mmCIF file of N, CA and C in Angstrom:
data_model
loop_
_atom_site.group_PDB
_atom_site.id
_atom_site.type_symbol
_atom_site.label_atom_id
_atom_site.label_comp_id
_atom_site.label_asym_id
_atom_site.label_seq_id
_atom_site.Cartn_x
_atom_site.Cartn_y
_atom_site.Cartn_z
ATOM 1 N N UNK A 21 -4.755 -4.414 -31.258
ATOM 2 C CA UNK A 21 -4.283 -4.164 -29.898
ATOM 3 C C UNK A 21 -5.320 -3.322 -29.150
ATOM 4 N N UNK A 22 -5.305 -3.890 -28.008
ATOM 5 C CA UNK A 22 -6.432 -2.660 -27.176
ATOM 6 C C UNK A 22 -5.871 -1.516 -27.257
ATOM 7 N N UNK A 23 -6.490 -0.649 -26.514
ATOM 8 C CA UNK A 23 -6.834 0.594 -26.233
ATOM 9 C C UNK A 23 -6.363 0.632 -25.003
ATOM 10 N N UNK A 24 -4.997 1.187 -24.449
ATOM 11 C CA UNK A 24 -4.563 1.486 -23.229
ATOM 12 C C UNK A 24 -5.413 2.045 -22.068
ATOM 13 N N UNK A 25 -6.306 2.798 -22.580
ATOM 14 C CA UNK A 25 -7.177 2.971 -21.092
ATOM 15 C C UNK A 25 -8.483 1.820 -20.770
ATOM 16 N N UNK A 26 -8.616 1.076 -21.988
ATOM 17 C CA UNK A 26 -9.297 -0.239 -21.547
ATOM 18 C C UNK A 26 -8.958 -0.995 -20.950
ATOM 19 N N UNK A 27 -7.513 -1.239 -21.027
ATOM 20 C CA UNK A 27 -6.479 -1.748 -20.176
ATOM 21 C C UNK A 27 -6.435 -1.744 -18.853
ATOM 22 N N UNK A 28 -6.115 -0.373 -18.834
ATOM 23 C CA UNK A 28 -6.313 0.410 -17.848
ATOM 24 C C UNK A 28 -7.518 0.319 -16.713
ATOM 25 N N UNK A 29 -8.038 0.491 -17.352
ATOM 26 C CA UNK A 29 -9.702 0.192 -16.695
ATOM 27 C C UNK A 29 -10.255 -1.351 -16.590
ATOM 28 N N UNK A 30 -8.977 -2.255 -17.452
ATOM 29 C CA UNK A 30 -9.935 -3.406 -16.761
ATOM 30 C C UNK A 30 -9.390 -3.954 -15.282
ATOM 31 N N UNK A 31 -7.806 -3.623 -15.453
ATOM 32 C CA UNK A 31 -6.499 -3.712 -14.674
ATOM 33 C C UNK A 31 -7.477 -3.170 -13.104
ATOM 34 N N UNK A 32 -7.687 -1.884 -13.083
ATOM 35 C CA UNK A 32 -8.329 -0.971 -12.038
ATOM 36 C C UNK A 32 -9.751 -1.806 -11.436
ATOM 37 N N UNK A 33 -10.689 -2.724 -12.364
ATOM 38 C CA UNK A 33 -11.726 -3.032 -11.900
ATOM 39 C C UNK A 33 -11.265 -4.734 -11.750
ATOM 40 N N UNK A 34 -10.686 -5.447 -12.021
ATOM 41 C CA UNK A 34 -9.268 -6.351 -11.275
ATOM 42 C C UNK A 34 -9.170 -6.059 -9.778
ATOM 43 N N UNK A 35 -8.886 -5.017 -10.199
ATOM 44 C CA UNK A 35 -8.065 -4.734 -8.907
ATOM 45 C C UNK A 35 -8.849 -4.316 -7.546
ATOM 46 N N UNK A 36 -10.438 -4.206 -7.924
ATOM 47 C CA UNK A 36 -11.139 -3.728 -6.834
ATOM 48 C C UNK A 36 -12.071 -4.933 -6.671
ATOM 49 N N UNK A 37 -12.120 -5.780 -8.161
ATOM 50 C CA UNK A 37 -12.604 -7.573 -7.480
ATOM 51 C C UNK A 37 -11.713 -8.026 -6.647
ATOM 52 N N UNK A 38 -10.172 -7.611 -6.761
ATOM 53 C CA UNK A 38 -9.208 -8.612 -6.367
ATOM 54 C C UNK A 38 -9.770 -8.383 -4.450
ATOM 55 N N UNK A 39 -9.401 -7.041 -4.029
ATOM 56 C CA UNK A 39 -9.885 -6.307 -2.990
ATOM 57 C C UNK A 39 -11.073 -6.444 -2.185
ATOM 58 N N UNK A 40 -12.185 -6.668 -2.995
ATOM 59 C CA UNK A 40 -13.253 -7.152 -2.419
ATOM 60 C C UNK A 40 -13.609 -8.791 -2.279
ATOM 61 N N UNK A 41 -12.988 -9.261 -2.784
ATOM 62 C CA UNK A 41 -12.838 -11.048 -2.698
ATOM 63 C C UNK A 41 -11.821 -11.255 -1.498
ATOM 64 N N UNK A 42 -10.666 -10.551 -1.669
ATOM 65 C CA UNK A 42 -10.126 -10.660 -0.413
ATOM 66 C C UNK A 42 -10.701 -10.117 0.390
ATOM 67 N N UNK A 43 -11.359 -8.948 0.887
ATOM 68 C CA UNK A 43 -12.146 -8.857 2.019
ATOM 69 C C UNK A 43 -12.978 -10.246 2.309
ATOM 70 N N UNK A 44 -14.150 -10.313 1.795
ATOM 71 C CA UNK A 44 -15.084 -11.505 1.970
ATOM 72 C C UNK A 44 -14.246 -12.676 2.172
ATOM 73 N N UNK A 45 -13.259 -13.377 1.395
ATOM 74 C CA UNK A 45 -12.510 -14.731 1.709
ATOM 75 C C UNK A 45 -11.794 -14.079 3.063
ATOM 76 N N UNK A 46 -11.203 -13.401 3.362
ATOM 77 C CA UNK A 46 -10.198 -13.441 4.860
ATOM 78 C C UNK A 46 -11.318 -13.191 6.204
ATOM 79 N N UNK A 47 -12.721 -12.645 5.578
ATOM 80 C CA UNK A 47 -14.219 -13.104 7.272
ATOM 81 C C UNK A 47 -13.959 -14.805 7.085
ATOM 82 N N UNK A 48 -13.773 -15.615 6.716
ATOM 83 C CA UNK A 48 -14.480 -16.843 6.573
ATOM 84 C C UNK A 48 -13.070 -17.562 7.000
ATOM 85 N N UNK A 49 -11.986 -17.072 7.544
ATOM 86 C CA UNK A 49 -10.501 -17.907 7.547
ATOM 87 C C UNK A 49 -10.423 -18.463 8.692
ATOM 88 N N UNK A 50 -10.040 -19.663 8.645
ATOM 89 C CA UNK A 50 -9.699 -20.278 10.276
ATOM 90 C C UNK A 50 -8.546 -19.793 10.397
ATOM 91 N N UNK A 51 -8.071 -19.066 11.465
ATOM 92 C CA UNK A 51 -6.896 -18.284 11.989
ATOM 93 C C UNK A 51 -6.331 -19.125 13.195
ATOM 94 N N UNK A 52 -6.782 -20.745 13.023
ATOM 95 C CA UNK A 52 -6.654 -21.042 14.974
ATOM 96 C C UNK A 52 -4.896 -21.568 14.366
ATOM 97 N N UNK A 53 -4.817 -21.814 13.845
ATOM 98 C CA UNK A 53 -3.054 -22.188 13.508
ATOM 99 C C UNK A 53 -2.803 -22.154 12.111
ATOM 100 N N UNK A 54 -1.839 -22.572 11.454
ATOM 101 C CA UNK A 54 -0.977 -22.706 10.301
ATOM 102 C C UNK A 54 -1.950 -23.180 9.227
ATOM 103 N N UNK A 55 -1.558 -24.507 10.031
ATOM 104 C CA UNK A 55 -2.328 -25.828 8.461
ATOM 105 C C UNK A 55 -4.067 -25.401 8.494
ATOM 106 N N UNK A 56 -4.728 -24.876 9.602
ATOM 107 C CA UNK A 56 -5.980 -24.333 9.253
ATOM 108 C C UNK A 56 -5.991 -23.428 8.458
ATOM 109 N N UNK A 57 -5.403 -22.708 8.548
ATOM 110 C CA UNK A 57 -5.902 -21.392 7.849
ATOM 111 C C UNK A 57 -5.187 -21.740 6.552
ATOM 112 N N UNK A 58 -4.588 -22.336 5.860
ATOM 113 C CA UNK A 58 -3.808 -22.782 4.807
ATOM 114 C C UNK A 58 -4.816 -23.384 4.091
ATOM 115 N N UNK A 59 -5.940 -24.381 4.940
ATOM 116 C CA UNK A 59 -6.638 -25.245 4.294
ATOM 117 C C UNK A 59 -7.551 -24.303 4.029
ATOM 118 N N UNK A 60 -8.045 -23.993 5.020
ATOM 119 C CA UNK A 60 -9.247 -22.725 4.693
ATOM 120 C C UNK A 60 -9.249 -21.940 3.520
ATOM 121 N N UNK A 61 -8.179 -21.449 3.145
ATOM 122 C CA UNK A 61 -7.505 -20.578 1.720
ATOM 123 C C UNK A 61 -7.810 -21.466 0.758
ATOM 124 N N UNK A 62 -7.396 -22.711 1.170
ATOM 125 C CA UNK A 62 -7.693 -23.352 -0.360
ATOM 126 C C UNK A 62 -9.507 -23.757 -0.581
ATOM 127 N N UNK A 63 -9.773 -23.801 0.380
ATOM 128 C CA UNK A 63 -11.334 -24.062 0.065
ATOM 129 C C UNK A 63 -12.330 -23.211 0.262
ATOM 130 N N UNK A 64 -11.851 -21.679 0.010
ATOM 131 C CA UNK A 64 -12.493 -20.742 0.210
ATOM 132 C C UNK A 64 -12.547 -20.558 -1.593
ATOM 133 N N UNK A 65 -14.009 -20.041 -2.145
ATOM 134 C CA UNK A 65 -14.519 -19.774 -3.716
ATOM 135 C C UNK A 65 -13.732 -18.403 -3.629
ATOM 136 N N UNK A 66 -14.042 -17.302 -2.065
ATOM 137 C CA UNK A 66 -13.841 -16.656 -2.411
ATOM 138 C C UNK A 66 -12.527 -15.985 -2.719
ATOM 139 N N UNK A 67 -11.361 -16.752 -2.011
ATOM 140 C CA UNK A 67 -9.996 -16.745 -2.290
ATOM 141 C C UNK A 67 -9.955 -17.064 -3.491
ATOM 142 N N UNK A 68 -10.518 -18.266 -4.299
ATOM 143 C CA UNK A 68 -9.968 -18.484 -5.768
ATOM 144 C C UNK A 68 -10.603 -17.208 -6.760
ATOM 145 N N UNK A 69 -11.702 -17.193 -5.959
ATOM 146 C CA UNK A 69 -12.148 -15.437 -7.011
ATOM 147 C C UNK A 69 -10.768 -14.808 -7.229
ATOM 148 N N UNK A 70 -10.402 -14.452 -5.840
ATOM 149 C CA UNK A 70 -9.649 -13.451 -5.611
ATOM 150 C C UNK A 70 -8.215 -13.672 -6.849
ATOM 151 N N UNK A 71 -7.532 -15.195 -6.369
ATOM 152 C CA UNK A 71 -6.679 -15.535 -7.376
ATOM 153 C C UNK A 71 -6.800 -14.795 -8.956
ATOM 154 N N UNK A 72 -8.371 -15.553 -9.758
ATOM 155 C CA UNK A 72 -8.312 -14.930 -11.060
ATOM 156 C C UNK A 72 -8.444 -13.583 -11.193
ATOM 157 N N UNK A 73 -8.829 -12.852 -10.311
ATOM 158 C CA UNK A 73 -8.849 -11.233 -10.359
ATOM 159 C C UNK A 73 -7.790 -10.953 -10.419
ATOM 160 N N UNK A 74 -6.526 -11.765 -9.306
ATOM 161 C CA UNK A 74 -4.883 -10.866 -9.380
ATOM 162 C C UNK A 74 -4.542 -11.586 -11.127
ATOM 163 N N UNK A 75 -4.779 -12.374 -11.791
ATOM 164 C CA UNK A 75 -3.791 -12.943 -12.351
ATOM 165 C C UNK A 75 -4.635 -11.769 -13.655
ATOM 166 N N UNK A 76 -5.783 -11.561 -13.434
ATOM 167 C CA UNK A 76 -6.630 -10.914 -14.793
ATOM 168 C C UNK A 76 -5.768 -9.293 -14.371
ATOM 169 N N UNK A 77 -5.784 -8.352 -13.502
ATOM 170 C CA UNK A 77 -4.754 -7.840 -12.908
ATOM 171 C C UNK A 77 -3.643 -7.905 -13.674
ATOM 172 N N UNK A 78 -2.675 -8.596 -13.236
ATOM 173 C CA UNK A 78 -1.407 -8.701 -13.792
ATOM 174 C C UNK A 78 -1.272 -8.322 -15.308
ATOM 175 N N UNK A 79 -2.500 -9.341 -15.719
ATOM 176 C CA UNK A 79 -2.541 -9.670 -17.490
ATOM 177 C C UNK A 79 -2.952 -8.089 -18.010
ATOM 178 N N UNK A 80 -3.508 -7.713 -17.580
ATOM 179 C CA UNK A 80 -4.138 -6.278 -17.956
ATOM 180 C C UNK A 80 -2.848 -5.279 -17.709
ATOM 181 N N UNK A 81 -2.232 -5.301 -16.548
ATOM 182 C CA UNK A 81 -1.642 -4.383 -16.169
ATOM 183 C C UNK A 81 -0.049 -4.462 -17.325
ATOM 184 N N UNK A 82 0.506 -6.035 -17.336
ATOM 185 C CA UNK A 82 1.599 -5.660 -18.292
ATOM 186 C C UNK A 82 1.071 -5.139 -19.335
ATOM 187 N N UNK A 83 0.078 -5.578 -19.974
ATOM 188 C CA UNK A 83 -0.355 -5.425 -21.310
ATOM 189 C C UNK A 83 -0.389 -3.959 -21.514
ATOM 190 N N UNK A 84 -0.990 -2.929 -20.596
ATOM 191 C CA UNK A 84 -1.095 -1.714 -20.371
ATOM 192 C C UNK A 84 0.300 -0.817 -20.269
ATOM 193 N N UNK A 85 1.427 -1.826 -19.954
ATOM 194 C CA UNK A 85 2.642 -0.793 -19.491
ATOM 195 C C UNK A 85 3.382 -1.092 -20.577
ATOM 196 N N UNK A 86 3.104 -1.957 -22.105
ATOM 197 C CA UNK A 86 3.753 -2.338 -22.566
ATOM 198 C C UNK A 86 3.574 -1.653 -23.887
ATOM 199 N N UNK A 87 2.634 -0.741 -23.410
ATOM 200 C CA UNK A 87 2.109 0.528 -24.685
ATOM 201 C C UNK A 87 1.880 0.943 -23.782
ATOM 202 N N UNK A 88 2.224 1.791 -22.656
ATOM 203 C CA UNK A 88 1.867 3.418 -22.321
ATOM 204 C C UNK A 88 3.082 3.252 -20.900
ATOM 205 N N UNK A 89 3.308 4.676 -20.065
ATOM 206 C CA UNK A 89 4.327 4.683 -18.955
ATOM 207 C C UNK A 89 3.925 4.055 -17.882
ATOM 208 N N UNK A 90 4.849 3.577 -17.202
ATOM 209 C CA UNK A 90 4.841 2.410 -16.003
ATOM 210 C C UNK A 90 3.790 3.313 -15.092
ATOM 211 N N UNK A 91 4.585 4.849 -15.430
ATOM 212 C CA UNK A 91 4.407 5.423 -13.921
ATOM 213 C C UNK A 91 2.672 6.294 -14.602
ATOM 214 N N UNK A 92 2.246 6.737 -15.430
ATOM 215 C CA UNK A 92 0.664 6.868 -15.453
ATOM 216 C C UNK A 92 0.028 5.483 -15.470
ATOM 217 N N UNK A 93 0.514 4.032 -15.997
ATOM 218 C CA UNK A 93 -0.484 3.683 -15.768
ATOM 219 C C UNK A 93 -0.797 3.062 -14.414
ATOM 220 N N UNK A 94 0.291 2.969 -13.749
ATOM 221 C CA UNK A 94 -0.020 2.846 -12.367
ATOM 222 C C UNK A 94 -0.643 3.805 -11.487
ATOM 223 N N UNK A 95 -0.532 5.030 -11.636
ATOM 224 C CA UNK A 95 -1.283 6.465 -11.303
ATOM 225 C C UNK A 95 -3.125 6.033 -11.528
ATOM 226 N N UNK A 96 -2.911 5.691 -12.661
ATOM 227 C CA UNK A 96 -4.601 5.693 -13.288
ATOM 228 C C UNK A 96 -4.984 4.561 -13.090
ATOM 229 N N UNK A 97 -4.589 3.212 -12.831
ATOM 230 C CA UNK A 97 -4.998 2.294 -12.398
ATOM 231 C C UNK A 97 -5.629 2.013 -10.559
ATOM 232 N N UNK A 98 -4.239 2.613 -9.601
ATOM 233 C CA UNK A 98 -4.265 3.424 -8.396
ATOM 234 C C UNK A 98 -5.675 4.137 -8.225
ATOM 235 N N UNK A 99 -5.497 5.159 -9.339
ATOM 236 C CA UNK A 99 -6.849 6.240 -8.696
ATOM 237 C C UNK A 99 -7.942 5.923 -9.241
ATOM 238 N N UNK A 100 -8.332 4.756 -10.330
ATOM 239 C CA UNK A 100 -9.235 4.165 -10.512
ATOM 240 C C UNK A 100 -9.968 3.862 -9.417
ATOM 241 N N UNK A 101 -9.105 2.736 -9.117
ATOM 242 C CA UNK A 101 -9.925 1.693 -8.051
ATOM 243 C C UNK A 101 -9.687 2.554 -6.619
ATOM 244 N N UNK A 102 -8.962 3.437 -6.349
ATOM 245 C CA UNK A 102 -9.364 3.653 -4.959
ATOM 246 C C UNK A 102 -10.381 4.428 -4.552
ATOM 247 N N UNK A 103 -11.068 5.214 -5.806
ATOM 248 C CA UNK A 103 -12.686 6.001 -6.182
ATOM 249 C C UNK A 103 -13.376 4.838 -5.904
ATOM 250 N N UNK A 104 -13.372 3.901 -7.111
ATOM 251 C CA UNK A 104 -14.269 3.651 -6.954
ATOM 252 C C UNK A 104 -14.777 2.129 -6.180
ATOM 253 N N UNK A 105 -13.478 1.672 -5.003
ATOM 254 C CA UNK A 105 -14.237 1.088 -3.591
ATOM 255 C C UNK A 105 -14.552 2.059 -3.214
ATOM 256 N N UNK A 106 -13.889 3.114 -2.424
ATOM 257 C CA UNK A 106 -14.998 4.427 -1.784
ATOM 258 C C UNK A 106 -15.972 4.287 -2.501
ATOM 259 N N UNK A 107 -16.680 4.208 -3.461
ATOM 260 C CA UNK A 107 -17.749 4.470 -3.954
ATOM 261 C C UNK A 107 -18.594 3.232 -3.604
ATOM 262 N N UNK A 108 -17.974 2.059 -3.840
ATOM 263 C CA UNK A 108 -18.503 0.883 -3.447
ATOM 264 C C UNK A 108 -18.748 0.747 -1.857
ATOM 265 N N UNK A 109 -18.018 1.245 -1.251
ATOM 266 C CA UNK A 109 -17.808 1.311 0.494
ATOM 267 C C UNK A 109 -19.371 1.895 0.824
ATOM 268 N N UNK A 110 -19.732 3.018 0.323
ATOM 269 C CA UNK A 110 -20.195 4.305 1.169
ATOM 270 C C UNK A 110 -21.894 3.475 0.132
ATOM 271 N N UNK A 111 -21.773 3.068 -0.678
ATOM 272 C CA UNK A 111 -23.173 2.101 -1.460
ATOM 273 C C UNK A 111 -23.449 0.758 -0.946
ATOM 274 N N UNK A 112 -22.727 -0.369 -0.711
ATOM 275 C CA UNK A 112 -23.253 -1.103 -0.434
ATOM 276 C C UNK A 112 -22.411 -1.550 1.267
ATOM 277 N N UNK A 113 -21.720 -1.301 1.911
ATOM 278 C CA UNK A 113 -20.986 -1.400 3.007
ATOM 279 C C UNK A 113 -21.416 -0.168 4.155
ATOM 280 N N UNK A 114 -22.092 0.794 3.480
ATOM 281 C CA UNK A 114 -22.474 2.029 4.783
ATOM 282 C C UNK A 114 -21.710 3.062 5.157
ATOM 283 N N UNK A 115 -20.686 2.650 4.379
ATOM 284 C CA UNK A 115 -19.129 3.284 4.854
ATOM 285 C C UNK A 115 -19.667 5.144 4.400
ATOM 286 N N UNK A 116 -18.985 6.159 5.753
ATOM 287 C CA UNK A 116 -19.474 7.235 5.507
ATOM 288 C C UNK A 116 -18.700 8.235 4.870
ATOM 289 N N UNK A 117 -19.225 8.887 3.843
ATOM 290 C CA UNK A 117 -18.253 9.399 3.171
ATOM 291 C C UNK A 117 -18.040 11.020 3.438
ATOM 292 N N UNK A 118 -17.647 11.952 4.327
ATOM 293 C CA UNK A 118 -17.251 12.963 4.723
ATOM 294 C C UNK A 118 -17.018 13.931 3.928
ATOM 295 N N UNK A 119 -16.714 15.409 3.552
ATOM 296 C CA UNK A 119 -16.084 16.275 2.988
ATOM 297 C C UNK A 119 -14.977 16.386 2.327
ATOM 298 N N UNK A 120 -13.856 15.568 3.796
ATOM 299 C CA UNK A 120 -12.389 15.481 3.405
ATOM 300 C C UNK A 120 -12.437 14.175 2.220
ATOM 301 N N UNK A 121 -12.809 13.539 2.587
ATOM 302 C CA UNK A 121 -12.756 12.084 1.740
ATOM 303 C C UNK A 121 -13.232 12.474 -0.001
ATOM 304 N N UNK A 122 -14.810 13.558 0.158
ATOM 305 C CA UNK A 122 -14.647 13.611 -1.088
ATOM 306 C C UNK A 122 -13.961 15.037 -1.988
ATOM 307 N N UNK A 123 -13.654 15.430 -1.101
ATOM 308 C CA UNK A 123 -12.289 16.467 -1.198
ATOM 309 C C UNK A 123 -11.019 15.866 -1.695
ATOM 310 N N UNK A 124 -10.511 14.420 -1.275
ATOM 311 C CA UNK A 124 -9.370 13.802 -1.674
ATOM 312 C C UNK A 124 -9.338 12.980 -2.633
ATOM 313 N N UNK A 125 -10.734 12.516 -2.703
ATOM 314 C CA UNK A 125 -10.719 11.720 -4.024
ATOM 315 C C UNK A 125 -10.667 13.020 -5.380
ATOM 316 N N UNK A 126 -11.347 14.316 -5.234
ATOM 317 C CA UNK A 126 -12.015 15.080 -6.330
ATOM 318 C C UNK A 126 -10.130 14.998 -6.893
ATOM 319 N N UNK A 127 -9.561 15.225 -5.513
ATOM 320 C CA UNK A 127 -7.741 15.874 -5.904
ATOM 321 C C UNK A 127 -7.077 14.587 -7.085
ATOM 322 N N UNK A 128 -7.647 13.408 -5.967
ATOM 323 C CA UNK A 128 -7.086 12.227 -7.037
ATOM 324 C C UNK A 128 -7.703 12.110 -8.129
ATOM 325 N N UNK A 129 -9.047 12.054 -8.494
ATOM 326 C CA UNK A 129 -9.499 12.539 -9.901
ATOM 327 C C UNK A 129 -8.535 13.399 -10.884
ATOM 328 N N UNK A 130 -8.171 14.728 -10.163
ATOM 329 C CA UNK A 130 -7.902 15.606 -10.969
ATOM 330 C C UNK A 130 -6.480 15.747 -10.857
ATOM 331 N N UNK A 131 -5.587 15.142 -9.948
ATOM 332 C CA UNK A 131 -4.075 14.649 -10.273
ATOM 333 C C UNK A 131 -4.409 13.648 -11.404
ATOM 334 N N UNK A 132 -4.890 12.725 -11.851
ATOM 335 C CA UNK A 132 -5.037 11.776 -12.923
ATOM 336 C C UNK A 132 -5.095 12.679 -14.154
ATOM 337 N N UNK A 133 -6.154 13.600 -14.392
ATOM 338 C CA UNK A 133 -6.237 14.460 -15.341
ATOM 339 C C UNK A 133 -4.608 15.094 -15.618
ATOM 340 N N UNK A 134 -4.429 15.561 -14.874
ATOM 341 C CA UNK A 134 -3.034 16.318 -15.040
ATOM 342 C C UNK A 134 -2.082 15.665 -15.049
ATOM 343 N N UNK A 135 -1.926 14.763 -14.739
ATOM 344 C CA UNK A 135 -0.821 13.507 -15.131
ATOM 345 C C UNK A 135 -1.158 13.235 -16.601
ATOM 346 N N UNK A 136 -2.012 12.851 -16.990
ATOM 347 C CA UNK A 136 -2.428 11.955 -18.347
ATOM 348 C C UNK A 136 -2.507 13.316 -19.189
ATOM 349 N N UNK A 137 -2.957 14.246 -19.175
ATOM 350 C CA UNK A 137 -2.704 15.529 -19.837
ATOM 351 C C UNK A 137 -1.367 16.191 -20.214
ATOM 352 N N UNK A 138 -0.460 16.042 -19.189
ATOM 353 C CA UNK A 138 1.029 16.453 -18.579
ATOM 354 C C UNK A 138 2.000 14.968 -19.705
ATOM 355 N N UNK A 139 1.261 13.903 -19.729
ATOM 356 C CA UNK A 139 1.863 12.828 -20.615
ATOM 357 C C UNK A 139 1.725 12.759 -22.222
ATOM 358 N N UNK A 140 0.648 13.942 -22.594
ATOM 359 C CA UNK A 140 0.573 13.774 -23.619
ATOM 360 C C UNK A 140 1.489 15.024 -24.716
ATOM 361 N N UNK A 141 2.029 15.742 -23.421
ATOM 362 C CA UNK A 141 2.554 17.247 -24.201
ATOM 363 C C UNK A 141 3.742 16.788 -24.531
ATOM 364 N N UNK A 142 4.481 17.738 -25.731
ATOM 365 C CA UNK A 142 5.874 17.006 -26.425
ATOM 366 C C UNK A 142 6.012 15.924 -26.920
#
């Protein structure tokens, strides 16, 4: 059996392909009506990326809750990936990363610590 934070961590990097495939597939969508943009979805690579990322996602994520708590591994999966698009944002997107921002991630870092620390006592 894996290792719950491999899990964990593949679930989290899932989850930031899933995120960044959907960014890139929804620039490229015909939005002019219904059946366009329907068709567009289906013949977009980068929507079907997106697909196997949610379903690799999913697969990771039960697998993960099915040996460890719903509620850390959703915490640590959460503060995985929302580091590290900011991290991806502010590297290859330009996106600027401020004081507060890395002030809020350091907190979400270190709420993770204390959650997963806080889960292991008793």
């Amino acid at each position: 059996m894996m290792n719950h934070w491999v899990l964990i961590f593949v679930a989290a990097g899932s989850n930031v392909a899933l995120n960044l495939f959907l960014k890139k597939g929804g620039q490229g969508l015909d939005t002019s009506g219904m059946f366009p943009l329907i068709l567009s979805i289906l013949k977009s690579g980068w929507m079907w990326l997106a697909v196997i990322s949610a379903v690799a996602l999913l697969t990771a994520f039960v697998s993960a809750i099915r040996v460890y708590s719903l509620s850390m591994t959703y915490t640590a999966v959460t503060a995985v990936a929302m580091v590290t698009l900011t991290m991806i944002g502010a590297l290859f997107q330009q996106e600027v990363i401020g004081l507060t921002r890395v002030a809020g991630l350091g907190l979400i870092v270190a709420g993770l610590v204390v959650t997963a620390m806080a889960g292991n006592v008793g």
